[in-house]
Amino acid sequence: MTKIAVLGLGAMGSRMAANLIKAGHSVTVWNRSPAAAEALVAAGAKHASTPKDAASDADIVMAMVRDDKASRQVWLNDDTGALAGMAPGTIAIESSTLTAGWIRELGESAAERAISLLEAPVSGTTPQAEAAQLVYLVGGEAETLVRVESVLKAMGSSIQHVGPLGTGALTKLTTNTLLGIQVTVLGELIGMLQHSGADVARILDAVSATPVWSTVASRITASMLADNFTPQFPIELIEKDFGYTVLAAGSDGAAPTITAARSVFTAAIERGYAKENMTAVVKLFARQQN
């Protein structure tokens, strides 16, 4: 039985922690809003008041938070940060979607304390997290991955080791950006087809029989056509990821297509759709044609 601390109990982190409990691990949880821990405590987890307290008796400390700023606060806060509570020889796992630069900086801070850092961002949304079917995009030392592989397998179905620290972040940003561009273009195409008076579902069904169609496109269009925008991957989060991708590219001009797609998500946020699923961007195009 491994002692694991889980920091951040949002839609993904809470489900990941639940699967660790089901796998028989000893789990301690922390969240900025303590109420989020209640169901996990009822399932057998311990609750800690700070990341440092959660990490103090852990073999592995895992974080799943919103962005670089939140990650820095969770790990490096002078008074409550998790690294300050971790013992030498333990392992930190950062599963948030972050910048490669911050991951490398965090790795240096961990190494100074003789702590091994593995970045393990995931591909998948809440259904995959609940079913322990996440795909892990891992950056870090291979020997560290070997030590935590069984823990990751309690939450995911595939582990892809992509290189040293920072490459996991870049792989995750590449994945999310490719996903988001499909979301924006499919929303625009549905608007175009509606504006043209076409049978949208019939045309998309025909396109799905061609090689250009992706597996995820079927889920995207099903959500859009059903007006089902229950949040699995909210617009505000994918817009954040696009910002990190443009930052990695160096400038807006170095990534014009990505920048244009980001502007669609930004427009959706300005219209009040920030908390809705990313597919709600279709409302910028399709509904105005009705």
C-alpha atoms as a printed R data frame, in Angstrom:
    type eleno elety resid chain resno       x      y       z
1   ATOM     1    CA   MET     A     1   0.000  0.000   0.000
2   ATOM     2    CA   THR     A     2   1.456  3.330  -1.102
3   ATOM     3    CA   LYS     A     3   0.857  6.556   0.803
4   ATOM     4    CA   ILE     A     4  -0.295  9.134  -1.744
5   ATOM     5    CA   ALA     A     5  -1.254 12.779  -1.344
6   ATOM     6    CA   VAL     A     6  -3.551 14.285  -3.967
7   ATOM     7    CA   LEU     A     7  -3.539 18.079  -4.210
8   ATOM     8    CA   GLY     A     8  -6.433 19.616  -6.129
9   ATOM     9    CA   LEU     A     9  -9.870 18.008  -6.161
10  ATOM    10    CA   GLY     A    10 -11.546 19.499  -9.203
11  ATOM    11    CA   ALA     A    11 -13.394 17.450 -11.796
12  ATOM    12    CA   MET     A    12 -10.247 15.477 -12.676
13  ATOM    13    CA   GLY     A    13  -8.343 15.341  -9.392
14  ATOM    14    CA   SER     A    14 -11.326 14.124  -7.378
15  ATOM    15    CA   ARG     A    15 -11.918 11.219  -9.761
16  ATOM    16    CA   MET     A    16  -8.234 10.325  -9.846
17  ATOM    17    CA   ALA     A    17  -8.127 10.279  -6.044
18  ATOM    18    CA   ALA     A    18 -11.236  8.075  -5.942
19  ATOM    19    CA   ASN     A    19  -9.556  5.526  -8.190
20  ATOM    20    CA   LEU     A    20  -6.461  5.490  -5.996
21  ATOM    21    CA   ILE     A    21  -8.675  4.738  -2.984
22  ATOM    22    CA   LYS     A    22 -10.393  1.935  -4.944
23  ATOM    23    CA   ALA     A    23  -6.956  0.503  -5.778
24  ATOM    24    CA   GLY     A    24  -6.198  0.174  -2.064
25  ATOM    25    CA   HIS     A    25  -3.749  3.022  -1.591
26  ATOM    26    CA   SER     A    26  -3.652  5.210   1.506
27  ATOM    27    CA   VAL     A    27  -4.799  8.584   0.192
28  ATOM    28    CA   THR     A    28  -4.601 12.013   1.802
29  ATOM    29    CA   VAL     A    29  -6.320 14.870  -0.024
30  ATOM    30    CA   TRP     A    30  -6.158 18.628  -0.022
31  ATOM    31    CA   ASN     A    31  -8.184 21.226  -1.880
32  ATOM    32    CA   ARG     A    32  -8.392 24.994  -1.630
33  ATOM    33    CA   SER     A    33 -12.119 24.587  -0.894
34  ATOM    34    CA   PRO     A    34 -12.314 21.901   1.818
35  ATOM    35    CA   ALA     A    35 -15.883 20.918   0.935
36  ATOM    36    CA   ALA     A    36 -14.576 19.217  -2.203
37  ATOM    37    CA   ALA     A    37 -12.870 16.622   0.000
38  ATOM    38    CA   GLU     A    38 -15.990 15.452   1.812
39  ATOM    39    CA   ALA     A    39 -17.003 12.627  -0.550
40  ATOM    40    CA   LEU     A    40 -13.442 11.315  -0.698
41  ATOM    41    CA   VAL     A    41 -13.110 11.373   3.074
42  ATOM    42    CA   ALA     A    42 -16.337  9.390   3.263
43  ATOM    43    CA   ALA     A    43 -14.748  6.892   0.839
44  ATOM    44    CA   GLY     A    44 -11.705  6.457   3.070
45  ATOM    45    CA   ALA     A    45  -9.326  9.341   2.379
46  ATOM    46    CA   LYS     A    46  -7.716 11.544   4.998
47  ATOM    47    CA   HIS     A    47  -8.066 15.305   4.738
48  ATOM    48    CA   ALA     A    48  -5.195 17.757   5.222
49  ATOM    49    CA   SER     A    49  -5.464 21.485   5.801
50  ATOM    50    CA   THR     A    50  -2.463 22.433   3.623
51  ATOM    51    CA   PRO     A    51  -0.429 20.856   0.809
52  ATOM    52    CA   LYS     A    52   2.534 20.678   3.200
53  ATOM    53    CA   ASP     A    53   0.497 18.716   5.743
54  ATOM    54    CA   ALA     A    54  -0.821 16.388   3.038
55  ATOM    55    CA   ALA     A    55   2.715 15.699   1.813
56  ATOM    56    CA   SER     A    56   4.330 15.180   5.214
57  ATOM    57    CA   ASP     A    57   3.777 11.428   5.401
58  ATOM    58    CA   ALA     A    58   3.467 10.606   1.691
59  ATOM    59    CA   ASP     A    59   5.566  8.411  -0.573
60  ATOM    60    CA   ILE     A    60   4.090 10.148  -3.620
61  ATOM    61    CA   VAL     A    61   2.524 13.603  -3.882
62  ATOM    62    CA   MET     A    62   0.395 14.325  -6.942
63  ATOM    63    CA   ALA     A    63  -1.069 17.669  -8.016
64  ATOM    64    CA   MET     A    64  -3.882 18.434 -10.457
65  ATOM    65    CA   VAL     A    65  -4.549 22.169 -10.482
66  ATOM    66    CA   ARG     A    66  -5.554 24.916 -12.887
67  ATOM    67    CA   ASP     A    67  -2.374 26.611 -14.123
68  ATOM    68    CA   ASP     A    68   1.255 27.600 -13.489
69  ATOM    69    CA   LYS     A    69   0.296 30.069 -10.780
70  ATOM    70    CA   ALA     A    70  -1.751 27.530  -8.832
71  ATOM    71    CA   SER     A    71   0.954 24.896  -9.246
72  ATOM    72    CA   ARG     A    72   3.633 27.226  -7.918
73  ATOM    73    CA   GLN     A    73   1.483 28.020  -4.890
74  ATOM    74    CA   VAL     A    74   0.770 24.364  -4.164
75  ATOM    75    CA   TRP     A    75   4.387 23.225  -4.404
76  ATOM    76    CA   LEU     A    76   6.530 26.202  -3.389
77  ATOM    77    CA   ASN     A    77   4.562 28.419  -1.005
78  ATOM    78    CA   ASP     A    78   6.948 29.320   1.815
79  ATOM    79    CA   ASP     A    79   4.505 28.346   4.560
80  ATOM    80    CA   THR     A    80   2.223 25.701   3.072
81  ATOM    81    CA   GLY     A    81   3.964 24.318  -0.035
82  ATOM    82    CA   ALA     A    82   4.092 20.562  -0.572
83  ATOM    83    CA   LEU     A    83   7.823 20.320  -1.304
84  ATOM    84    CA   ALA     A    84   8.606 21.667   2.172
85  ATOM    85    CA   GLY     A    85   6.675 18.771   3.678
86  ATOM    86    CA   MET     A    86   8.155 16.000   1.557
87  ATOM    87    CA   ALA     A    87  10.975 13.758   2.693
88  ATOM    88    CA   PRO     A    88  14.106 13.207   0.588
89  ATOM    89    CA   GLY     A    89  13.684 10.259  -1.766
90  ATOM    90    CA   THR     A    90   9.948 10.733  -2.251
91  ATOM    91    CA   ILE     A    91   8.317 11.472  -5.601
92  ATOM    92    CA   ALA     A    92   6.331 14.488  -6.803
93  ATOM    93    CA   ILE     A    93   3.949 14.028  -9.742
94  ATOM    94    CA   GLU     A    94   2.579 17.109 -11.473
95  ATOM    95    CA   SER     A    95  -0.443 16.196 -13.633
96  ATOM    96    CA   SER     A    96  -1.720 19.705 -14.389
97  ATOM    97    CA   THR     A    97  -1.552 21.289 -17.839
98  ATOM    98    CA   LEU     A    98   1.337 23.722 -17.474
99  ATOM    99    CA   THR     A    99   4.204 25.369 -19.330
100 ATOM   100    CA   ALA     A   100   7.418 23.501 -19.970
101 ATOM   101    CA   GLY     A   101   9.406 26.338 -18.400
102 ATOM   102    CA   TRP     A   102   7.597 26.067 -15.090
103 ATOM   103    CA   ILE     A   103   7.941 22.276 -15.052
104 ATOM   104    CA   ARG     A   104  11.704 22.555 -15.469
105 ATOM   105    CA   GLU     A   105  11.872 25.163 -12.699
106 ATOM   106    CA   LEU     A   106   9.829 22.943 -10.409
107 ATOM   107    CA   GLY     A   107  12.135 20.045 -11.227
108 ATOM   108    CA   GLU     A   108  15.142 22.084 -10.098
109 ATOM   109    CA   SER     A   109  13.417 23.013  -6.828
110 ATOM   110    CA   ALA     A   110  12.528 19.376  -6.197
111 ATOM   111    CA   ALA     A   111  16.069 18.175  -6.951
112 ATOM   112    CA   GLU     A   112  17.471 20.630  -4.407
113 ATOM   113    CA   ARG     A   113  15.460 18.723  -1.803
114 ATOM   114    CA   ALA     A   114  16.447 15.275  -3.165
115 ATOM   115    CA   ILE     A   115  12.876 14.788  -4.421
116 ATOM   116    CA   SER     A   116  12.225 13.264  -7.852
117 ATOM   117    CA   LEU     A   117   9.730 15.086 -10.065
118 ATOM   118    CA   LEU     A   118   7.718 13.389 -12.769
119 ATOM   119    CA   GLU     A   119   5.344 15.378 -14.943
120 ATOM   120    CA   ALA     A   120   2.330 13.321 -15.902
121 ATOM   121    CA   PRO     A   121  -0.353 15.411 -17.596
122 ATOM   122    CA   VAL     A   122  -3.263 13.435 -18.964
123 ATOM   123    CA   SER     A   123  -5.321 13.182 -22.109
124 ATOM   124    CA   GLY     A   124  -8.971 12.595 -21.330
125 ATOM   125    CA   THR     A   125 -11.850 14.359 -19.629
126 ATOM   126    CA   THR     A   126 -14.114 13.454 -16.726
127 ATOM   127    CA   PRO     A   127 -15.579 10.210 -18.174
128 ATOM   128    CA   GLN     A   128 -12.071  8.846 -18.794
129 ATOM   129    CA   ALA     A   129 -10.920  9.990 -15.346
130 ATOM   130    CA   GLU     A   130 -13.863  8.274 -13.698
131 ATOM   131    CA   ALA     A   131 -13.277  5.050 -15.631
132 ATOM   132    CA   ALA     A   132  -9.500  5.058 -14.979
133 ATOM   133    CA   GLN     A   133  -8.930  5.316 -18.725
134 ATOM   134    CA   LEU     A   134  -6.678  8.393 -18.853
135 ATOM   135    CA   VAL     A   135  -3.671  8.531 -21.171
136 ATOM   136    CA   TYR     A   136  -0.562  9.731 -19.347
137 ATOM   137    CA   LEU     A   137   1.946 11.891 -21.238
138 ATOM   138    CA   VAL     A   138   4.997 11.537 -19.030
139 ATOM   139    CA   GLY     A   139   8.160 13.592 -18.875
140 ATOM   140    CA   GLY     A   140  11.044 12.832 -16.530
141 ATOM   141    CA   GLU     A   141  13.521 10.110 -15.644
142 ATOM   142    CA   ALA     A   142  12.649  6.568 -16.734
143 ATOM   143    CA   GLU     A   143  13.659  5.145 -13.356
144 ATOM   144    CA   THR     A   144  11.237  7.487 -11.600
145 ATOM   145    CA   LEU     A   145   8.458  6.369 -13.918
146 ATOM   146    CA   VAL     A   146   9.163  2.731 -13.071
147 ATOM   147    CA   ARG     A   147   8.693  3.537  -9.378
148 ATOM   148    CA   VAL     A   148   5.223  5.056  -9.889
149 ATOM   149    CA   GLU     A   149   3.941  3.056 -12.851
150 ATOM   150    CA   SER     A   150   1.543  0.951 -10.810
151 ATOM   151    CA   VAL     A   151   0.066  4.086  -9.263
152 ATOM   152    CA   LEU     A   152  -0.504  5.699 -12.667
153 ATOM   153    CA   LYS     A   153  -2.115  2.483 -13.921
154 ATOM   154    CA   ALA     A   154  -4.714  2.798 -11.168
155 ATOM   155    CA   MET     A   155  -5.902  5.962 -12.920
156 ATOM   156    CA   GLY     A   156  -5.047  5.440 -16.580
157 ATOM   157    CA   SER     A   157  -5.019  2.888 -19.378
158 ATOM   158    CA   SER     A   158  -1.926  4.107 -21.255
159 ATOM   159    CA   ILE     A   159   1.417  5.580 -20.217
160 ATOM   160    CA   GLN     A   160   3.448  7.379 -22.879
161 ATOM   161    CA   HIS     A   161   6.968  8.389 -21.809
162 ATOM   162    CA   VAL     A   162   7.877 11.264 -24.125
163 ATOM   163    CA   GLY     A   163  11.234 12.461 -22.785
164 ATOM   164    CA   PRO     A   164  12.801 14.661 -20.085
165 ATOM   165    CA   LEU     A   165  11.002 17.195 -17.912
166 ATOM   166    CA   GLY     A   166   9.150 19.720 -20.040
167 ATOM   167    CA   THR     A   167   8.327 17.378 -22.896
168 ATOM   168    CA   GLY     A   168   5.221 16.107 -21.136
169 ATOM   169    CA   ALA     A   169   3.894 19.668 -20.951
170 ATOM   170    CA   LEU     A   170   4.657 20.247 -24.619
171 ATOM   171    CA   THR     A   171   2.975 16.974 -25.576
172 ATOM   172    CA   LYS     A   172  -0.134 17.882 -23.579
173 ATOM   173    CA   LEU     A   173  -0.300 21.359 -25.118
174 ATOM   174    CA   THR     A   174   0.058 19.837 -28.583
175 ATOM   175    CA   THR     A   175  -2.767 17.406 -27.821
176 ATOM   176    CA   ASN     A   176  -5.125 20.029 -26.434
177 ATOM   177    CA   THR     A   177  -4.377 22.501 -29.208
178 ATOM   178    CA   LEU     A   178  -5.116 19.943 -31.903
179 ATOM   179    CA   LEU     A   179  -8.354 19.133 -30.090
180 ATOM   180    CA   GLY     A   180  -9.349 22.782 -29.716
181 ATOM   181    CA   ILE     A   181  -8.759 23.631 -33.349
182 ATOM   182    CA   GLN     A   182 -11.136 20.831 -34.313
183 ATOM   183    CA   VAL     A   183 -13.715 22.246 -31.903
184 ATOM   184    CA   THR     A   184 -13.592 25.747 -33.378
185 ATOM   185    CA   VAL     A   185 -13.619 24.683 -37.014
186 ATOM   186    CA   LEU     A   186 -16.470 22.212 -36.525
187 ATOM   187    CA   GLY     A   187 -18.494 24.914 -34.777
188 ATOM   188    CA   GLU     A   188 -17.901 27.256 -37.704
189 ATOM   189    CA   LEU     A   189 -18.752 24.560 -40.251
190 ATOM   190    CA   ILE     A   190 -22.022 23.744 -38.494
191 ATOM   191    CA   GLY     A   191 -22.877 27.446 -38.621
192 ATOM   192    CA   MET     A   192 -21.999 27.545 -42.325
193 ATOM   193    CA   LEU     A   193 -24.124 24.496 -43.092
194 ATOM   194    CA   GLN     A   194 -27.098 25.840 -41.162
195 ATOM   195    CA   HIS     A   195 -26.768 29.209 -42.890
196 ATOM   196    CA   SER     A   196 -26.801 27.369 -46.229
197 ATOM   197    CA   GLY     A   197 -30.002 25.498 -45.341
198 ATOM   198    CA   ALA     A   198 -28.312 22.098 -45.452
199 ATOM   199    CA   ASP     A   199 -29.106 18.919 -43.537
200 ATOM   200    CA   VAL     A   200 -26.230 19.291 -41.101
201 ATOM   201    CA   ALA     A   201 -26.378 15.841 -39.535
202 ATOM   202    CA   ARG     A   202 -26.567 14.115 -42.903
203 ATOM   203    CA   ILE     A   203 -23.583 15.993 -44.295
204 ATOM   204    CA   LEU     A   204 -21.447 15.422 -41.220
205 ATOM   205    CA   ASP     A   205 -22.330 11.739 -41.305
206 ATOM   206    CA   ALA     A   206 -21.059 11.594 -44.889
207 ATOM   207    CA   VAL     A   207 -17.866 13.439 -43.978
208 ATOM   208    CA   SER     A   208 -17.301 10.997 -41.113
209 ATOM   209    CA   ALA     A   209 -16.930  8.222 -43.691
210 ATOM   210    CA   THR     A   210 -13.894  9.969 -45.217
211 ATOM   211    CA   PRO     A   211 -10.269  9.795 -44.033
212 ATOM   212    CA   VAL     A   212 -10.290 13.427 -42.831
213 ATOM   213    CA   TRP     A   213 -12.625 12.644 -39.919
214 ATOM   214    CA   SER     A   214 -11.159 12.019 -36.467
215 ATOM   215    CA   THR     A   215 -12.517  9.898 -33.634
216 ATOM   216    CA   VAL     A   216 -13.025 12.915 -31.409
217 ATOM   217    CA   ALA     A   217 -14.888 14.811 -34.148
218 ATOM   218    CA   SER     A   218 -17.869 12.529 -33.653
219 ATOM   219    CA   ARG     A   219 -18.058 13.413 -29.964
220 ATOM   220    CA   ILE     A   220 -17.570 17.116 -30.670
221 ATOM   221    CA   THR     A   221 -20.345 17.315 -33.249
222 ATOM   222    CA   ALA     A   222 -22.719 15.155 -31.201
223 ATOM   223    CA   SER     A   223 -22.381 17.626 -28.335
224 ATOM   224    CA   MET     A   224 -22.873 20.610 -30.620
225 ATOM   225    CA   LEU     A   225 -25.910 19.246 -32.442
226 ATOM   226    CA   ALA     A   226 -27.567 18.169 -29.182
227 ATOM   227    CA   ASP     A   227 -26.864 21.524 -27.484
228 ATOM   228    CA   ASN     A   228 -25.257 19.512 -24.682
229 ATOM   229    CA   PHE     A   229 -22.597 21.691 -23.093
230 ATOM   230    CA   THR     A   230 -22.269 20.049 -19.692
231 ATOM   231    CA   PRO     A   231 -18.684 20.899 -18.759
232 ATOM   232    CA   GLN     A   232 -16.095 18.204 -19.254
233 ATOM   233    CA   PHE     A   233 -13.395 20.497 -20.639
234 ATOM   234    CA   PRO     A   234 -14.540 24.087 -19.995
235 ATOM   235    CA   ILE     A   235 -13.889 26.866 -22.485
236 ATOM   236    CA   GLU     A   236 -11.900 28.912 -19.965
237 ATOM   237    CA   LEU     A   237  -9.423 26.076 -19.459
238 ATOM   238    CA   ILE     A   238  -8.789 25.276 -23.105
239 ATOM   239    CA   GLU     A   239  -8.339 29.000 -23.798
240 ATOM   240    CA   LYS     A   240  -5.671 29.000 -21.072
241 ATOM   241    CA   ASP     A   241  -3.943 26.072 -22.758
242 ATOM   242    CA   PHE     A   242  -3.952 27.868 -26.115
243 ATOM   243    CA   GLY     A   243  -2.245 30.796 -24.416
244 ATOM   244    CA   TYR     A   244   0.486 28.470 -23.151
245 ATOM   245    CA   THR     A   245   0.898 26.998 -26.648
246 ATOM   246    CA   VAL     A   246   1.333 30.433 -28.210
247 ATOM   247    CA   LEU     A   247   3.836 31.275 -25.477
248 ATOM   248    CA   ALA     A   248   5.803 28.133 -26.337
249 ATOM   249    CA   ALA     A   249   5.715 29.066 -30.024
250 ATOM   250    CA   GLY     A   250   7.271 32.435 -29.218
251 ATOM   251    CA   SER     A   251   4.666 34.836 -30.596
252 ATOM   252    CA   ASP     A   252   1.223 35.122 -32.180
253 ATOM   253    CA   GLY     A   253   2.899 35.414 -35.559
254 ATOM   254    CA   ALA     A   254   4.701 32.118 -35.083
255 ATOM   255    CA   ALA     A   255   1.369 30.337 -34.587
256 ATOM   256    CA   PRO     A   256  -1.281 32.234 -36.580
257 ATOM   257    CA   THR     A   257  -3.782 29.368 -36.861
258 ATOM   258    CA   ILE     A   258  -3.520 28.585 -33.153
259 ATOM   259    CA   THR     A   259  -3.846 32.269 -32.290
260 ATOM   260    CA   ALA     A   260  -6.962 32.561 -34.449
261 ATOM   261    CA   ALA     A   261  -8.538 29.535 -32.773
262 ATOM   262    CA   ARG     A   262  -7.713 30.969 -29.371
263 ATOM   263    CA   SER     A   263  -9.587 34.146 -30.298
264 ATOM   264    CA   VAL     A   264 -12.733 32.055 -30.800
265 ATOM   265    CA   PHE     A   265 -12.493 30.712 -27.252
266 ATOM   266    CA   THR     A   266 -11.762 34.225 -25.984
267 ATOM   267    CA   ALA     A   267 -14.890 35.498 -27.734
268 ATOM   268    CA   ALA     A   268 -16.914 32.709 -26.132
269 ATOM   269    CA   ILE     A   269 -15.623 33.721 -22.701
270 ATOM   270    CA   GLU     A   270 -16.634 37.318 -23.401
271 ATOM   271    CA   ARG     A   271 -20.133 36.076 -24.278
272 ATOM   272    CA   GLY     A   272 -20.428 34.364 -20.888
273 ATOM   273    CA   TYR     A   273 -19.693 30.767 -21.895
274 ATOM   274    CA   ALA     A   274 -16.467 30.347 -19.890
275 ATOM   275    CA   LYS     A   275 -17.761 27.584 -17.614
276 ATOM   276    CA   GLU     A   276 -19.497 25.617 -20.354
277 ATOM   277    CA   ASN     A   277 -17.944 22.748 -22.258
278 ATOM   278    CA   MET     A   278 -15.542 23.743 -25.028
279 ATOM   279    CA   THR     A   279 -18.112 22.672 -27.642
280 ATOM   280    CA   ALA     A   280 -20.314 25.616 -26.604
281 ATOM   281    CA   VAL     A   281 -18.302 27.764 -29.021
282 ATOM   282    CA   VAL     A   282 -20.787 26.555 -31.635
283 ATOM   283    CA   LYS     A   283 -23.227 29.062 -30.118
284 ATOM   284    CA   LEU     A   284 -21.108 31.842 -31.617
285 ATOM   285    CA   PHE     A   285 -21.901 30.547 -35.106
286 ATOM   286    CA   ALA     A   286 -24.832 28.175 -35.330
287 ATOM   287    CA   ARG     A   287 -27.473 29.752 -33.117
288 ATOM   288    CA   GLN     A   288 -27.112 33.180 -34.645
289 ATOM   289    CA   GLN     A   289 -28.151 31.640 -37.960
290 ATOM   290    CA   ASN     A   290 -31.387 30.102 -36.603
